[in-house]
Short mmCIF file of C-alpha atoms in Angstrom, two decimals:
data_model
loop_
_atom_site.label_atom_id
_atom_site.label_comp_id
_atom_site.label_asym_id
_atom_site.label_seq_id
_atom_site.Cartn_x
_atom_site.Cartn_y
_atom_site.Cartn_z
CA UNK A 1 6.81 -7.84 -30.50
CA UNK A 2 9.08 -5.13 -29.01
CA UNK A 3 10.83 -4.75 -32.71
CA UNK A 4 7.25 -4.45 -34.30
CA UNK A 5 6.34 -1.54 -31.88
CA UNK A 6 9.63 0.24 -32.62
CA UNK A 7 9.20 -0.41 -36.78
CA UNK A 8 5.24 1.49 -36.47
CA UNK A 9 6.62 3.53 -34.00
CA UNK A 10 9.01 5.95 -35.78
CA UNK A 11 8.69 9.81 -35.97
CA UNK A 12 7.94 11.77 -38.94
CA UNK A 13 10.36 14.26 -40.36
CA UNK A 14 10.25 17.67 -38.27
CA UNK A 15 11.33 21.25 -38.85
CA UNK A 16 12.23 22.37 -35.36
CA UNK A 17 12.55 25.90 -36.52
CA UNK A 18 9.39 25.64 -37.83
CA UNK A 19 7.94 23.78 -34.13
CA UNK A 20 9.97 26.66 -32.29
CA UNK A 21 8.06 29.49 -33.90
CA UNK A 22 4.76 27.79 -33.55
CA UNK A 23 5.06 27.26 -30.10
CA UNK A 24 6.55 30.60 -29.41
CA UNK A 25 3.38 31.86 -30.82
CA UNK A 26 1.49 29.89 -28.46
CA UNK A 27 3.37 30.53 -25.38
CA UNK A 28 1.41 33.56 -24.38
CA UNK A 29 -2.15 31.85 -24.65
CA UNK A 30 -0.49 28.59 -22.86
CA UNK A 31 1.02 30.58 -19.76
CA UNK A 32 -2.42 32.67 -19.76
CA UNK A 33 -4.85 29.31 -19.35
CA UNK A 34 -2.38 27.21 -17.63
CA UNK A 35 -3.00 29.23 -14.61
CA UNK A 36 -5.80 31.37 -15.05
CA UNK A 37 -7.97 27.96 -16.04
CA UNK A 38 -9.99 25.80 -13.75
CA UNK A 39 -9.83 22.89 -16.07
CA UNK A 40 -6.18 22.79 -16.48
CA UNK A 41 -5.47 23.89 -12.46
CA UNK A 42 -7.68 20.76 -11.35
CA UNK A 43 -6.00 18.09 -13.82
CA UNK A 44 -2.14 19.36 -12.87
CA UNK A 45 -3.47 18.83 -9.20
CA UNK A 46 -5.00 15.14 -9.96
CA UNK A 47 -2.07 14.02 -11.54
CA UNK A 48 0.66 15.28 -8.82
CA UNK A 49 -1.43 13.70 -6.38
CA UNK A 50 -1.35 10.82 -8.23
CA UNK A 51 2.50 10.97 -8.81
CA UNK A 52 2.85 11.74 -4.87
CA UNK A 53 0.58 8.62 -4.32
CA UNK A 54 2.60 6.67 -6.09
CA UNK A 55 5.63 7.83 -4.64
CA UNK A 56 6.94 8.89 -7.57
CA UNK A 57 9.00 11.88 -6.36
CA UNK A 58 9.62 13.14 -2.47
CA UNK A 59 11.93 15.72 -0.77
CA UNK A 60 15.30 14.24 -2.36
CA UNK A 61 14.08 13.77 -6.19
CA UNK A 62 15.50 14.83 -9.10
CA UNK A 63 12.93 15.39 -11.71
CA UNK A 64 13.65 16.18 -15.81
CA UNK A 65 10.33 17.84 -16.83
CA UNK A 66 10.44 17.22 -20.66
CA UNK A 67 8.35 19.65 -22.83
CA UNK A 68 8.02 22.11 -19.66
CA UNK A 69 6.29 24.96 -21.55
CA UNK A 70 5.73 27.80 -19.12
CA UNK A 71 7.01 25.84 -16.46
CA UNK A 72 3.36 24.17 -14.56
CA UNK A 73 4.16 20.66 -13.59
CA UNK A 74 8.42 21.84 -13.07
CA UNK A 75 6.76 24.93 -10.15
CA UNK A 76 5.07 22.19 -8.76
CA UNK A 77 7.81 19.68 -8.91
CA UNK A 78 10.21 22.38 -7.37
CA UNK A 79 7.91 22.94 -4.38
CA UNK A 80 8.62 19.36 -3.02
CA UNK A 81 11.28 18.28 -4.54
CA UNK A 82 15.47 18.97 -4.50
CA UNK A 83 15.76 19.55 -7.88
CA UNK A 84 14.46 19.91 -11.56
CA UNK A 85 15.51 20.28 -14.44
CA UNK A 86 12.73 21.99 -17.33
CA UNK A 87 13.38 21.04 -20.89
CA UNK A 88 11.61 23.21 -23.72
CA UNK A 89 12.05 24.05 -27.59
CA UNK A 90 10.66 27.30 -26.76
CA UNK A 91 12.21 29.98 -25.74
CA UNK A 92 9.25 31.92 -25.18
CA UNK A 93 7.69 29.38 -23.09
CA UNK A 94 10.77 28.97 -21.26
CA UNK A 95 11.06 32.70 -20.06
CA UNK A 96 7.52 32.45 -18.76
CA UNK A 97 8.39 29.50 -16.68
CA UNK A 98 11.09 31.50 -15.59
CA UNK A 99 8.97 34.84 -14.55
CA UNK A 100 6.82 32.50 -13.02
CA UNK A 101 9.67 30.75 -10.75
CA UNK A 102 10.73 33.77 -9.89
CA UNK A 103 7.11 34.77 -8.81
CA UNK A 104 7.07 32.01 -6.40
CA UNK A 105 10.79 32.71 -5.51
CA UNK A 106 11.74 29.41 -6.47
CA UNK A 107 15.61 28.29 -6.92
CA UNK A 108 15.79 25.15 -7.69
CA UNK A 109 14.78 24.58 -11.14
CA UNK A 110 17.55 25.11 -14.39
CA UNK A 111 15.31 25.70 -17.35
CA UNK A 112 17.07 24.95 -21.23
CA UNK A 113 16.18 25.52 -24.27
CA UNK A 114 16.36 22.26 -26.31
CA UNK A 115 14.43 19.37 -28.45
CA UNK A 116 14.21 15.90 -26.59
CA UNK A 117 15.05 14.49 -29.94
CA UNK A 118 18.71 16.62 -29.71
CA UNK A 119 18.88 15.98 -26.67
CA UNK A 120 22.19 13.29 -25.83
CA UNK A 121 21.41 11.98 -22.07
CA UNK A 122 25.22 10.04 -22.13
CA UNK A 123 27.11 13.05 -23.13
CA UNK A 124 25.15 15.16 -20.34
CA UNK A 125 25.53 12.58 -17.72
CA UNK A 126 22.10 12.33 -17.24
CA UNK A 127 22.10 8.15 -17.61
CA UNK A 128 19.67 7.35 -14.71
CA UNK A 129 20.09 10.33 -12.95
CA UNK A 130 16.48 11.39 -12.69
CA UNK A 131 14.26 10.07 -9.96
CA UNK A 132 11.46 10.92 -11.88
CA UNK A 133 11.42 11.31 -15.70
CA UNK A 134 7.89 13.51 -16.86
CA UNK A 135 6.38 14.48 -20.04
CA UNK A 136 3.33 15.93 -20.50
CA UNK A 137 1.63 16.38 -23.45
CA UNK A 138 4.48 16.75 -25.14
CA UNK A 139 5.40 16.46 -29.18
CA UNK A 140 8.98 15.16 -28.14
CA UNK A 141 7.78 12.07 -27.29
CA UNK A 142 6.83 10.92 -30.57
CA UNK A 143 9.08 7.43 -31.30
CA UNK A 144 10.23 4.50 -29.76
CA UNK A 145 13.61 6.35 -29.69
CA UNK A 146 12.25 8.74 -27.53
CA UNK A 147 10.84 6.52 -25.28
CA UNK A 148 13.73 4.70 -24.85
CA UNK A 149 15.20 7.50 -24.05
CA UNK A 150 13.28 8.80 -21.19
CA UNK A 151 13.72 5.26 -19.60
CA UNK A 152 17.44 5.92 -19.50
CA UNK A 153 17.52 9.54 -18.07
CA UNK A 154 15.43 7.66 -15.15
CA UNK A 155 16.78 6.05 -12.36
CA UNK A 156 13.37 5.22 -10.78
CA UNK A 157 10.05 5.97 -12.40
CA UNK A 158 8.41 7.66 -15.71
CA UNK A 159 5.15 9.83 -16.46
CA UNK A 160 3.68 10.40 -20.03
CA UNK A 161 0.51 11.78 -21.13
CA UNK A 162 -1.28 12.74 -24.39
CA UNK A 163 -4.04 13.39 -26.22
CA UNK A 164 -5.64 9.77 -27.23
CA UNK A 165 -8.28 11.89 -29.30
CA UNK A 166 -9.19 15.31 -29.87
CA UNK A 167 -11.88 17.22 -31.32
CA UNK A 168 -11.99 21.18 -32.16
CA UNK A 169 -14.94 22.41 -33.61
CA UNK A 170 -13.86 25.11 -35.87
CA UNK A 171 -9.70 23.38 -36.76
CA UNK A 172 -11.49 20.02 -37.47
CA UNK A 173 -13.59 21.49 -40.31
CA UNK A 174 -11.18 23.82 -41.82
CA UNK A 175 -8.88 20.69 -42.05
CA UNK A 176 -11.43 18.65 -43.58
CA UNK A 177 -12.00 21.69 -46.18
CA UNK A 178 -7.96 21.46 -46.61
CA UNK A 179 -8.26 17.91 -47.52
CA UNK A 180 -5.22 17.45 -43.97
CA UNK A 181 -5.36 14.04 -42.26
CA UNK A 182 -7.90 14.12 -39.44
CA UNK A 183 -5.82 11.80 -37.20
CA UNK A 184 -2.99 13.61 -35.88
CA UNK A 185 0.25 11.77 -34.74
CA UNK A 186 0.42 11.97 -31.14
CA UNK A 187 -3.26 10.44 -31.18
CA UNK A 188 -1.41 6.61 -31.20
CA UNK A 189 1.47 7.09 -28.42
CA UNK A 190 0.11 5.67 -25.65
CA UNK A 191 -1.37 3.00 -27.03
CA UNK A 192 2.57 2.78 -28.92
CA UNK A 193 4.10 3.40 -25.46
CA UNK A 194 2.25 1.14 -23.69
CA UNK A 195 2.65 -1.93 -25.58
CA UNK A 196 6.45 -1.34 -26.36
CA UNK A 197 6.68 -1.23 -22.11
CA UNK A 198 4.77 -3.96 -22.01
CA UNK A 199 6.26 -6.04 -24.50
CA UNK A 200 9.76 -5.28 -22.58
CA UNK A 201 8.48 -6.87 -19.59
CA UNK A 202 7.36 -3.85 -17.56
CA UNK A 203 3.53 -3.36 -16.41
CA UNK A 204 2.22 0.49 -17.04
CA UNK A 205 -0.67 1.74 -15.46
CA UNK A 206 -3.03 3.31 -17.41
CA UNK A 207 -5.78 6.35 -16.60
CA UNK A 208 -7.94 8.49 -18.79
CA UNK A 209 -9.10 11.68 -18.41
CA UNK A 210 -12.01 13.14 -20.59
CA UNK A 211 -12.01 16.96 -20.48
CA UNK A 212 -13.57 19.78 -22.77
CA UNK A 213 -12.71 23.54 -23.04
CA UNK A 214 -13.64 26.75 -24.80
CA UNK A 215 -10.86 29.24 -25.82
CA UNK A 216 -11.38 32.87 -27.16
CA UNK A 217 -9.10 34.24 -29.98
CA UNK A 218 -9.16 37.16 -32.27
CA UNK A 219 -9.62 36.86 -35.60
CA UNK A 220 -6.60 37.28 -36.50
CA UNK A 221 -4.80 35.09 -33.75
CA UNK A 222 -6.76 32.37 -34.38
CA UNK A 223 -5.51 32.91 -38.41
CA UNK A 224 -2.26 33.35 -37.71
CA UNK A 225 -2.27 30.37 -35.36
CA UNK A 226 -3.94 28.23 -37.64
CA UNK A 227 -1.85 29.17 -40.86
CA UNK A 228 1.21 27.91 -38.64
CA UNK A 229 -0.26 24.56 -37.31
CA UNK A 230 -1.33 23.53 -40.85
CA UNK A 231 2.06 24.86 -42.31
CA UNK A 232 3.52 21.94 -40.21
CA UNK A 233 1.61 19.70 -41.88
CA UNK A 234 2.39 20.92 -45.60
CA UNK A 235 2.79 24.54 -46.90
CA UNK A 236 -0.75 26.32 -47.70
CA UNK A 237 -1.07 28.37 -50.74
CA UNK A 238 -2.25 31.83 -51.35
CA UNK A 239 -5.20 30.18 -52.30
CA UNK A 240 -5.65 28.19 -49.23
CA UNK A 241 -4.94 30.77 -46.96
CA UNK A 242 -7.38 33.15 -48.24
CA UNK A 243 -10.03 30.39 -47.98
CA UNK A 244 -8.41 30.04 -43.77
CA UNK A 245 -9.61 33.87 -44.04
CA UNK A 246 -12.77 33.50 -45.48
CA UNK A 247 -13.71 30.42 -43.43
CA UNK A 248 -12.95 32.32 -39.73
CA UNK A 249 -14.21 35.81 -41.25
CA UNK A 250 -17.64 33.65 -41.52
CA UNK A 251 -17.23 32.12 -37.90
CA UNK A 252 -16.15 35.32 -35.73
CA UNK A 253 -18.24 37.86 -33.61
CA UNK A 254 -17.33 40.96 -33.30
CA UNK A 255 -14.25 40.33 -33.91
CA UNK A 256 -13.52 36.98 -31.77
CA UNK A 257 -13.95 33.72 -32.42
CA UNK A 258 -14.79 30.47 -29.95
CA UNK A 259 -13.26 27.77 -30.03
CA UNK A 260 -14.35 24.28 -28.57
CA UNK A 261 -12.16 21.28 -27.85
CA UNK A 262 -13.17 18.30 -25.97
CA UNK A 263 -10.49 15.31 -25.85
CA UNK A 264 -9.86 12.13 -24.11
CA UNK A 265 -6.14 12.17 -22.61
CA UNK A 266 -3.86 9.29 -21.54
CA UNK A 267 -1.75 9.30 -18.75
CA UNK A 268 0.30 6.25 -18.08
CA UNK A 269 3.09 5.68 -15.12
CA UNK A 270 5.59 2.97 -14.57
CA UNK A 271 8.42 2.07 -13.29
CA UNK A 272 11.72 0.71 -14.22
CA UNK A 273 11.60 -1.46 -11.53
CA UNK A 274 8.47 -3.25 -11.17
#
């Protein structure tokens, strides 16, 4: 069963200059809500409390934050912890997390700019050498390579989450009108990750969290943001750009447009040694 996982469980072809841009666009909203939000404040506190529960990390651990984005979860890390090490494609997100380390006149984290899928944990060394291996929400972790691959940059114990389903009000329509698959990828990794652990004789625990939100763009954020999350899907012509325009022109207020998301997320810990 572990080869069957690994067959269904293999990533689709990216274009990380492509990713880079898209989530450098993003890394201005993401810093904004990550602490300015109540909803995202309360679940980053749930799950370190579950990680410290678990005993996940303490005073000595070495934690590789994987898909750090403006640097949340690798603050909060660094507060307790020796060490970590932040991972990001972005170089936008990573200079927030870096303004904001340096806000809380933290020293202990090294932040690089790098895909998980470039990333070669023998030739850095980092075979087993993280207490604590974490990904949150995180594109990266999209195959049973990359999986794998986590487990051997830990010496002790593992943390992934993801979206198991999301809805957005105004995105899911204008894909539908786009004729884009509703079901995005990272929809199945848990339920992937999961049974490839299992199947390898390890026993994850599993939580849910269901959460809903409400962001605020502009017009012509939400356009341009939209235009580049399709574009990673397939390229949109004039044609189907202009009906993107037409579609948000219809759905903004003076000038601004809501919009709601409400998703179930997985979050699922184990250990290597069980």
């Amino acid at each position: 069963m572990v080869k069957y996982f690994e067959e269904i469980w293999i990533p689709k072809a990216l274009n990380l200059e492509k990713q880079q841009m898209f989530w450098d666009q993003r890394s201005s909203h993401f810093n904004e809500i990550a602490y300015k939000t109540k909803e995202n404040q309360q679940r980053r506190e749930k799950i370190i409390d579950q990680l410290r529960q678990k005993d996940f990390f303490r005073k000595t651990s070495h934690v590789l934050d994987i898909g750090c984005g403006p640097g949340i979860y690798s603050i909060a890390f660094a507060k307790e912890c020796e060490s970590v090490t932040a991972l990001d494609l972005s170089s936008e997100m990573l200079t927030y997390g870096q303004q904001n380390a340096k806000k809380e006149q933290l020293k202990n984290i090294e932040f690089i700019q790098e895909a998980w899928e470039n990333i070669d944990i023998h030739a850095l060394g980092w075979e087993g050498k993280f207490d604590l291996v974490f990904a949150s929400m995180c594109p990266g972790i999209n195959s049973a390579n990359a999986l794998k691959k986590m487990f051997g940059a830990s010496g002790d114990a593992c943390f992934l989450s993801h979206f198991i389903e999301r809805k957005n009000v105004i995105k899911d329509e204008l894909m539908q009108q786009l004729d884009l698959p509703s079901k995005r990828s990272y929809e199945n990794s848990i339920y992937l990750a999961f049974n490839l652990l299992w199947n390898m004789g390890y026993y994850p625990q599993i939580e849910y969290i269901d959460t809903m939100w409400e962001d605020v763009f502009t017009l012509e954020e939400m356009e341009k943001e939209y235009l580049q999350y399709f574009s990673l899907i397939k390229p949109c012509t004039i044609k189907e750009q202009k009906q993107v325009h037409q579609f948000l022109l219809e759905h903004q207020e003076d000038g601004k447009i809501k919009e709601q998301t409400q998703a179930k997320i997985g979050l699922l810990y184990w250990r290597k040694e069980n």
